[in-house]
Amino acid sequence: MLTAILISTDPALGSVLEELAVLTGQVSFRQHFEKFPSRYELARVLNSYQPELVFVDLGRWEAAIELTGWVRQHDTKIAVVGFGDRLARQFGAQYADAGLAAVLAVPFEYQEFLQAVDDAIHKVRAKVQPNLLAFLPSKAGSGCTTTVLNVAARLAGEVGQRVLVLEADLHSGILPDLLHARDTCFMRDALEHAAQIDSPSWRRYTVSREGFDAILADRAKKAPLPTWIDYYHLLGFAASRYDTILVDLPEVVNDATVEIVRRARQVFVVCTPEIPSLALARQRLAELALRGAALSRAAIVVNRWHASDLSPVEVSEGLGRPVAAVIHNDYRTIQRAILESRPVHSDTRLGRAYLDFARQLAGEAPAAPETGKFSLRRLLLGSTA
């Protein structure tokens, strides 16, 4: 939940906004001014509650703009949402120039309130989180989770980083099984309390394995449903505590996990070299774009690759995104590691592939892609190229 301050000289409008805040469960108004406060009063409240949002009545335009300036001078990370009559929609550019992050016009609607909150927060805080990397499977069974697990182990081991793994596949996550970690708080618990997490409570939600921390999914627990705000708080708290945060996502980005792909430094679509998996990788990229994720930050991980398969170059050409890593197929090695509840040893060929990828993520140059004889562009697009 986001903390907010409400400044409304119209009791009716203020009441509607307070009702919407309760209904959505996304905003908590900590202070309601029924008249415009002095600069001193405003600063005192901002210092006391440290809100993410300030809602200001646009009925008194000059006073509203002056107050918006005070808020922005106090902290540029506070988003100001203006609200007023129907004319508010007609002068959006003027309001933006005045420093407002979003505008709500009467009659206030549930979805418009949610959208205004989303727009406002991401206008003032829409920065890429440099240590956040998201992994998205093209389809179930692509090996996304084992890739995340093994890359995390190599980053924490040979590379020497502080690493956090977040299992965001809340319905099908298997990391508790792979890591033999069941006696713990789980991801839904952490998300539910993300706005209140502090250093002492953080250890309740994380488990430590193979040198890295993880917050795991509990498939049996189906509620509460998280929102993007829960991920916003969780990622914000973890950002300064780790060198790298790896997120294991489900196939489809939803209204909550969209926060991860919007702020990730890179999103890796993990696929295998078979045409069905590659076709779905193309679909995942399209879905990322529809969700507002920058495709310039998306790349492909080709898993279970053989030398006779489509080459990384052709995978890249067919999907229109670079191939960041190629993980060779070694069923026996990966199964042995799973049975022994450990990552793949780094002295194996498969382990070296994970280590190379981990080093690349830590800043080293990627290896040159291999070549092959097939055309993915022709197979996926029907091209003769």
PDB file of N, CA and C in Angstrom, residues 10 50 115 179 259 265 287 353:
ATOM      1  N   ASP A  10     -13.042  20.575  -1.143  1.00  0.00           N
ATOM      2  CA  ASP A  10     -14.411  20.127  -1.424  1.00  0.00           C
ATOM      3  C   ASP A  10     -14.653  18.837  -0.649  1.00  0.00           C
ATOM      4  N   GLN A  50       6.350  10.753   5.158  1.00  0.00           N
ATOM      5  CA  GLN A  50       7.146  10.385   3.984  1.00  0.00           C
ATOM      6  C   GLN A  50       6.287   9.702   2.914  1.00  0.00           C
ATOM      7  N   GLN A 115      -5.365   3.817 -12.338  1.00  0.00           N
ATOM      8  CA  GLN A 115      -4.458   4.222 -13.411  1.00  0.00           C
ATOM      9  C   GLN A 115      -3.704   5.492 -13.046  1.00  0.00           C
ATOM     10  N   LEU A 179      15.534 -26.860  -3.626  1.00  0.00           N
ATOM     11  CA  LEU A 179      16.451 -26.446  -2.559  1.00  0.00           C
ATOM     12  C   LEU A 179      16.172 -27.135  -1.225  1.00  0.00           C
ATOM     13  N   GLU A 259       5.386  -4.888 -12.717  1.00  0.00           N
ATOM     14  CA  GLU A 259       6.337  -3.987 -12.061  1.00  0.00           C
ATOM     15  C   GLU A 259       7.768  -4.489 -12.222  1.00  0.00           C
ATOM     16  N   ARG A 265      16.681  -4.307 -15.396  1.00  0.00           N
ATOM     17  CA  ARG A 265      17.745  -3.911 -16.323  1.00  0.00           C
ATOM     18  C   ARG A 265      17.673  -4.735 -17.598  1.00  0.00           C
ATOM     19  N   GLU A 287       4.050  -9.730 -25.733  1.00  0.00           N
ATOM     20  CA  GLU A 287       3.327  -9.441 -24.495  1.00  0.00           C
ATOM     21  C   GLU A 287       4.105  -8.473 -23.610  1.00  0.00           C
ATOM     22  N   ALA A 353      28.921 -23.252 -18.760  1.00  0.00           N
ATOM     23  CA  ALA A 353      27.989 -22.390 -19.497  1.00  0.00           C
ATOM     24  C   ALA A 353      27.260 -21.449 -18.541  1.00  0.00           C
TER      25      ALA A 353
END
